[in-house]
XYZ file of N, CA and C in Angstrom:
513
model
N 155.560 51.469 250.255
C 154.666 50.886 249.271
C 153.491 51.825 248.991
N 152.941 52.453 250.038
C 151.815 53.361 249.869
C 152.222 54.563 249.017
N 153.437 55.083 249.240
C 153.928 56.227 248.467
C 154.058 55.845 246.993
N 154.500 54.632 246.720
C 154.629 54.165 245.340
C 153.254 54.071 244.675
N 152.268 53.579 245.412
C 150.908 53.466 244.881
C 150.322 54.844 244.594
N 150.593 55.802 245.477
C 150.100 57.176 245.273
C 150.756 57.780 244.038
N 152.075 57.589 243.909
C 152.781 58.111 242.726
C 152.236 57.487 241.443
N 152.027 56.176 241.480
C 151.492 55.485 240.302
C 150.115 56.037 239.935
N 149.263 56.210 240.925
C 147.917 56.739 240.675
C 147.989 58.144 240.093
N 148.899 58.964 240.622
C 149.051 60.331 240.125
C 149.547 60.329 238.683
N 150.572 59.541 238.397
C 151.111 59.460 237.034
C 150.052 58.905 236.080
N 149.340 57.869 236.528
C 148.304 57.264 235.685
C 147.192 58.262 235.381
N 146.724 58.990 236.398
C 145.637 59.946 236.161
C 146.095 61.097 235.281
N 147.332 61.551 235.421
C 147.862 62.596 234.533
C 147.927 62.084 233.102
N 148.330 60.828 232.958
C 148.387 60.235 231.622
C 147.014 60.153 230.987
N 146.000 59.814 231.776
C 144.638 59.767 231.244
C 144.171 61.149 230.807
N 144.510 62.165 231.579
C 144.100 63.519 231.216
C 144.758 63.945 229.915
N 146.015 63.577 229.725
C 146.733 63.940 228.510
C 146.203 63.154 227.312
N 145.752 61.922 227.544
C 145.306 61.066 226.452
C 143.865 61.324 226.055
N 143.122 62.056 226.860
C 141.710 62.309 226.535
C 141.627 63.086 225.236
N 140.903 62.600 224.263
C 140.852 63.282 222.973
C 140.141 64.617 223.070
N 140.648 65.566 222.294
C 140.008 66.876 222.252
C 138.587 66.758 221.711
N 138.317 65.675 220.986
C 136.980 65.485 220.416
C 135.936 65.272 221.495
N 136.398 65.026 222.721
C 135.448 64.841 223.803
C 134.738 66.149 224.132
N 135.218 67.252 223.540
C 134.570 68.536 223.772
C 133.136 68.501 223.256
N 132.248 69.088 224.004
C 130.849 69.187 223.623
C 130.684 70.479 222.835
N 130.336 70.375 221.561
C 130.196 71.557 220.707
C 128.736 71.970 220.592
N 128.478 73.243 220.754
C 127.199 73.846 220.403
C 127.341 74.325 218.962
N 126.227 74.501 218.270
C 126.295 74.867 216.856
C 126.901 76.254 216.635
N 126.552 77.237 217.460
C 126.997 78.610 217.217
C 128.514 78.776 217.356
N 129.138 78.336 218.437
C 130.598 78.484 218.503
C 131.315 77.710 217.398
N 130.780 76.543 217.044
C 131.422 75.772 215.984
C 131.276 76.477 214.631
N 130.092 76.996 214.333
C 129.892 77.730 213.070
C 130.800 78.955 213.013
N 130.941 79.647 214.116
C 131.826 80.817 214.158
C 133.261 80.389 213.878
N 133.682 79.284 214.492
C 135.051 78.793 214.332
C 135.363 78.422 212.884
N 134.466 77.726 212.226
C 134.788 77.228 210.883
C 134.445 78.205 209.764
N 133.546 79.158 210.021
C 133.142 80.083 208.951
C 133.874 81.408 209.000
N 134.372 81.779 210.165
C 134.995 83.086 210.310
C 133.987 84.200 210.519
N 132.711 83.869 210.605
C 131.673 84.865 210.863
C 131.658 85.115 212.367
N 132.026 86.323 212.741
C 132.232 86.638 214.156
C 130.957 87.165 214.798
N 130.026 86.255 215.026
C 128.776 86.569 215.713
C 128.706 85.663 216.935
N 128.255 86.225 218.042
C 128.158 85.481 219.297
C 126.703 85.421 219.732
N 126.403 84.505 220.626
C 125.037 84.373 221.138
C 124.327 83.188 220.529
N 123.100 82.986 220.973
C 122.303 81.872 220.467
C 122.100 81.974 218.965
N 121.954 80.827 218.345
C 121.815 80.751 216.891
C 120.641 81.579 216.368
N 119.546 81.638 217.117
C 118.383 82.381 216.625
C 118.610 83.885 216.582
N 119.720 84.369 217.141
C 120.029 85.802 217.087
C 120.986 86.156 215.959
N 121.564 85.160 215.308
C 122.587 85.431 214.299
C 122.053 86.246 213.125
N 120.894 85.935 212.632
C 120.351 86.631 211.460
C 120.233 88.130 211.744
N 119.648 88.472 212.877
C 119.505 89.872 213.242
C 120.838 90.549 213.509
N 121.738 89.845 214.174
C 123.053 90.426 214.451
C 123.870 90.651 213.183
N 123.621 89.845 212.162
C 124.376 89.966 210.916
C 123.982 91.217 210.123
N 122.787 91.722 210.356
C 122.312 92.886 209.599
C 123.278 94.056 209.765
N 123.749 94.580 208.641
C 124.682 95.692 208.643
C 126.132 95.304 208.851
N 126.379 94.071 209.249
C 127.754 93.598 209.474
C 128.221 92.633 208.397
N 127.295 91.810 207.937
C 127.592 90.804 206.919
C 126.479 90.835 205.890
N 126.824 90.486 204.668
C 125.779 90.353 203.646
C 124.904 89.160 204.023
N 123.632 89.271 203.687
C 122.684 88.185 203.928
C 121.885 87.961 202.657
N 121.387 86.749 202.497
C 120.587 86.473 201.318
C 119.934 85.113 201.388
N 119.369 84.715 200.261
C 118.609 83.466 200.226
C 119.144 82.466 199.213
N 120.394 82.658 198.812
C 121.072 81.701 197.945
C 122.301 81.175 198.668
N 122.470 79.867 198.704
C 123.641 79.327 199.398
C 124.932 79.623 198.649
N 125.988 79.851 199.421
C 127.347 80.003 198.892
C 128.268 79.223 199.818
N 129.287 78.579 199.267
C 130.236 77.874 200.142
C 130.815 78.834 201.180
N 130.867 78.389 202.416
C 131.379 79.211 203.509
C 130.321 80.053 204.193
N 129.143 80.168 203.580
C 128.066 80.934 204.220
C 127.452 80.109 205.343
N 126.752 80.785 206.220
C 126.100 80.108 207.343
C 124.594 80.186 207.152
N 123.951 79.032 207.176
C 122.495 78.960 207.104
C 121.954 79.153 208.510
N 121.111 80.175 208.676
C 120.527 80.488 209.979
C 119.120 79.897 210.048
N 118.921 78.961 210.959
C 117.625 78.329 211.167
C 116.830 79.163 212.165
N 115.546 79.275 211.940
C 114.667 79.984 212.868
C 114.435 79.124 214.111
N 114.141 79.781 215.199
C 113.774 79.055 216.416
C 112.391 78.433 216.213
N 112.213 77.247 216.780
C 110.919 76.563 216.734
C 110.652 75.992 218.119
N 109.510 75.388 218.306
C 109.199 74.752 219.577
C 110.178 73.646 219.926
N 110.648 72.920 218.922
C 111.596 71.826 219.143
C 113.041 72.308 219.148
N 113.273 73.465 218.536
C 114.617 74.014 218.415
C 114.566 75.457 218.943
N 114.484 75.586 220.246
C 114.158 76.871 220.876
C 115.174 77.977 220.650
N 116.425 77.636 220.421
C 117.435 78.677 220.190
C 117.951 78.657 218.756
N 117.176 78.053 217.850
C 117.563 78.006 216.449
C 118.747 77.084 216.215
N 119.370 77.273 215.077
C 120.534 76.459 214.697
C 121.272 77.212 213.612
N 122.578 77.025 213.540
C 123.380 77.565 212.451
C 124.293 76.467 211.929
N 124.516 76.471 210.614
C 125.358 75.464 209.970
C 126.058 76.098 208.785
N 127.313 75.740 208.561
C 128.067 76.299 207.440
C 127.875 75.462 206.181
N 127.701 76.128 205.065
C 127.590 75.453 203.771
C 128.990 75.024 203.340
N 129.181 73.714 203.211
C 130.467 73.164 202.773
C 130.576 73.167 201.256
N 129.442 72.826 200.616
C 129.470 72.688 199.151
C 128.064 72.794 198.603
N 127.953 73.333 197.404
C 126.681 73.389 196.681
C 126.606 72.134 195.819
N 125.523 71.388 195.941
C 125.313 70.195 195.118
C 124.436 70.544 193.923
N 123.356 71.286 194.185
C 122.461 71.748 193.119
C 121.737 72.982 193.641
N 120.817 73.510 192.840
C 120.113 74.719 193.285
C 119.225 74.457 194.504
N 118.939 73.187 194.806
C 118.104 72.879 195.976
C 118.743 71.872 196.926
N 120.056 71.681 196.801
C 120.759 70.777 197.707
C 122.150 71.314 197.998
N 122.511 71.288 199.294
C 123.851 71.681 199.725
C 124.365 70.636 200.704
N 125.644 70.711 200.985
C 126.240 69.931 202.054
C 126.574 70.906 203.180
N 126.228 70.521 204.400
C 126.454 71.354 205.578
C 127.499 70.728 206.487
N 128.216 71.583 207.188
C 129.083 71.169 208.279
C 128.568 71.895 209.509
N 128.265 71.131 210.565
C 127.687 71.759 211.754
C 127.886 70.880 212.986
N 127.463 71.393 214.115
C 127.605 70.676 215.381
C 126.263 70.608 216.098
N 126.148 69.598 216.936
C 125.012 69.453 217.847
C 123.682 69.252 217.110
N 123.685 68.380 216.123
C 122.454 68.107 215.369
C 121.998 66.667 215.591
N 122.719 65.709 215.031
C 122.321 64.299 215.143
C 122.719 63.682 216.473
N 123.796 64.185 217.025
C 124.319 63.658 218.284
C 124.711 64.842 219.143
N 124.211 64.883 220.369
C 124.486 66.016 221.251
C 125.975 66.308 221.320
N 126.334 67.532 220.935
C 127.717 67.967 221.009
C 128.601 67.470 219.897
N 128.088 66.610 219.014
C 128.890 66.027 217.949
C 129.021 66.938 216.748
N 130.063 66.715 215.988
C 130.333 67.460 214.759
C 129.973 66.584 213.573
N 129.319 67.177 212.582
C 128.988 66.473 211.340
C 129.551 67.280 210.172
N 130.152 66.594 209.222
C 130.713 67.267 208.062
C 130.045 66.768 206.787
N 129.817 67.709 205.880
C 129.300 67.393 204.549
C 128.036 66.533 204.583
N 127.036 66.967 205.334
C 125.762 66.255 205.374
C 124.741 66.990 204.506
N 123.853 66.219 203.903
C 122.858 66.762 202.976
C 121.840 67.660 203.655
N 121.515 68.722 202.958
C 120.375 69.559 203.333
C 119.693 69.916 202.021
N 118.374 69.789 202.003
C 117.643 70.115 200.780
C 116.597 71.182 201.071
N 116.418 72.027 200.088
C 115.402 73.076 200.150
C 114.056 72.438 199.823
N 113.129 72.491 200.768
C 111.792 71.941 200.542
C 110.735 73.051 200.554
N 111.193 74.293 200.464
C 110.253 75.412 200.473
C 109.472 75.446 199.163
N 108.187 75.784 199.213
C 107.381 75.833 197.986
C 107.930 76.801 196.941
N 108.531 77.910 197.394
C 109.045 78.919 196.459
C 110.490 78.662 196.030
N 111.120 77.634 196.578
C 112.512 77.359 196.222
C 113.463 78.434 196.723
N 113.142 79.043 197.871
C 113.944 80.158 198.390
C 114.720 79.811 199.657
N 114.849 78.535 199.969
C 115.587 78.059 201.129
C 114.978 78.521 202.453
N 113.694 78.804 202.479
C 113.048 79.218 203.728
C 112.602 78.023 204.563
N 112.712 76.821 204.001
C 112.383 75.597 204.726
C 113.269 74.475 204.196
N 113.915 73.747 205.118
C 114.855 72.704 204.703
C 114.640 71.407 205.474
N 115.117 70.329 204.875
C 115.273 69.049 205.556
C 116.771 68.788 205.606
N 117.211 68.205 206.721
C 118.641 67.995 206.944
C 118.889 66.534 207.280
N 120.000 66.013 206.766
C 120.413 64.643 207.044
C 120.485 64.445 208.548
N 119.952 63.321 209.025
C 119.904 63.012 210.448
C 120.572 61.667 210.686
N 121.659 61.668 211.421
C 122.483 60.484 211.639
C 121.768 59.235 212.091
N 120.936 59.313 213.142
C 120.282 58.084 213.604
C 119.419 57.407 212.539
N 118.917 58.158 211.583
C 118.125 57.574 210.494
C 118.992 57.181 209.316
N 120.178 57.787 209.223
C 121.047 57.540 208.074
C 120.477 58.113 206.795
N 119.662 59.148 206.910
C 119.019 59.769 205.749
C 118.499 61.139 206.185
N 117.820 61.803 205.283
C 117.188 63.062 205.652
C 116.190 62.811 206.767
N 116.121 63.724 207.696
C 115.148 63.597 208.764
C 113.737 63.743 208.229
N 112.778 63.380 209.047
C 111.379 63.478 208.626
C 110.819 64.877 208.836
N 111.471 65.685 209.655
C 110.995 67.044 209.918
C 111.617 68.028 208.937
N 110.893 69.104 208.693
C 111.466 70.212 207.940
C 111.561 71.397 208.887
N 112.511 72.282 208.625
C 112.809 73.372 209.535
C 112.787 74.710 208.814
N 112.176 75.726 209.420
C 112.188 77.059 208.810
C 113.565 77.705 208.979
N 113.967 78.441 207.971
C 115.241 79.155 208.040
C 115.020 80.627 207.734
N 116.002 81.423 208.115
C 115.947 82.861 207.853
C 116.747 83.222 206.608
N 117.734 82.436 206.287
C 118.563 82.689 205.112
C 120.024 82.419 205.400
N 120.867 82.896 204.495
C 122.305 82.650 204.560
C 123.033 83.924 204.949
N 123.998 83.778 205.819
C 124.883 84.870 206.206
C 126.202 84.594 205.499
N 126.652 85.563 204.712
C 127.852 85.362 203.908
C 129.082 85.840 204.660
N 130.107 85.018 204.651
C 131.349 85.341 205.343
C 131.950 86.612 204.758
N 132.606 87.381 205.617
C 133.298 88.592 205.192
C 134.377 88.199 204.196
N 134.344 88.804 203.040
C 135.294 88.418 201.989
C 136.735 88.764 202.347
N 136.955 89.647 203.304
C 138.309 89.993 203.713
C 138.890 89.001 204.703
N 138.093 88.131 205.236
C 138.550 87.181 206.243
C 138.259 85.771 205.767
N 139.306 84.985 205.628
C 139.141 83.607 205.161
C 138.531 82.762 206.266
N 137.606 81.861 205.900
C 137.056 80.965 206.914
C 138.154 80.101 207.516
N 138.000 79.761 208.757
C 138.951 78.881 209.412
C 138.700 77.455 208.945
N 139.768 76.651 208.833
C 139.555 75.255 208.416
C 138.804 74.500 209.501
N 138.072 73.445 209.107
C 137.397 72.628 210.117
C 138.409 72.096 211.125
N 137.998 71.952 212.345
C 138.887 71.471 213.396
C 139.337 70.056 213.073
N 140.633 69.835 213.147
C 141.197 68.556 212.739
C 141.231 67.528 213.863
N 141.008 67.963 215.108
C 141.127 67.022 216.205
C 139.852 66.254 216.489
N 138.795 66.554 215.789
C 137.520 65.891 216.073
C 137.586 64.417 215.676
N 137.085 63.569 216.545
C 136.984 62.137 216.248
C 135.516 61.767 216.205
N 135.227 60.663 215.582
C 133.855 60.178 215.460
C 132.952 61.240 214.844
N 133.463 61.859 213.807
C 132.684 62.841 213.078
C 131.646 62.097 212.260
N 130.423 62.543 212.306
C 129.350 61.885 211.569
C 129.276 62.491 210.174
N 129.316 61.662 209.169
C 129.167 62.114 207.788
C 127.917 61.498 207.211
N 127.568 61.891 206.007
C 126.363 61.357 205.365
C 126.466 59.856 205.134
N 127.713 59.345 205.099
C 127.899 57.927 204.865
C 128.019 57.117 206.161
N 128.039 57.778 207.274
C 128.189 57.083 208.552
C 129.178 57.807 209.428
N 129.774 57.093 210.370
C 130.718 57.707 211.300
C 132.133 57.480 210.791
N 132.878 58.568 210.674
C 134.270 58.481 210.266
C 135.128 58.557 211.528
N 136.047 57.660 211.683
C 136.884 57.630 212.873
C 137.914 58.628 212.796
């Protein structure tokens, strides 16, 4: 009887390991941005802008597939990076990124608006899940890193569950 219980426990625990969703992975913004944009930069997000110099085009106009590099701040010590999913207007884009509204979570097509006085995307507000709207804080950015035109961006990871969108949580 004891051997049967041990076998059952072993089979059950193996089954749980196999059933654990890949979405349980904790994503940091930089590895996720690299995965979905095809921009092959490693390290903390606040180093991406400098590392991109001479390797990738950089600028201050959003383009689909480009990565918006956020500057480090007191609240965001290692910066942040997010891929532009779509251009809505000259001062609004949709971003796909990780580790923003929910630790380790992935968000797709969330609003970001340019609130910089010069309209140069040097300061943005980003949709924040717990509020269900743009956050109250604005964040300084360094600009956009444009994906290498010879390398197609990778599609967003399809195994993610409970992805947060601008409309709520999509299962």
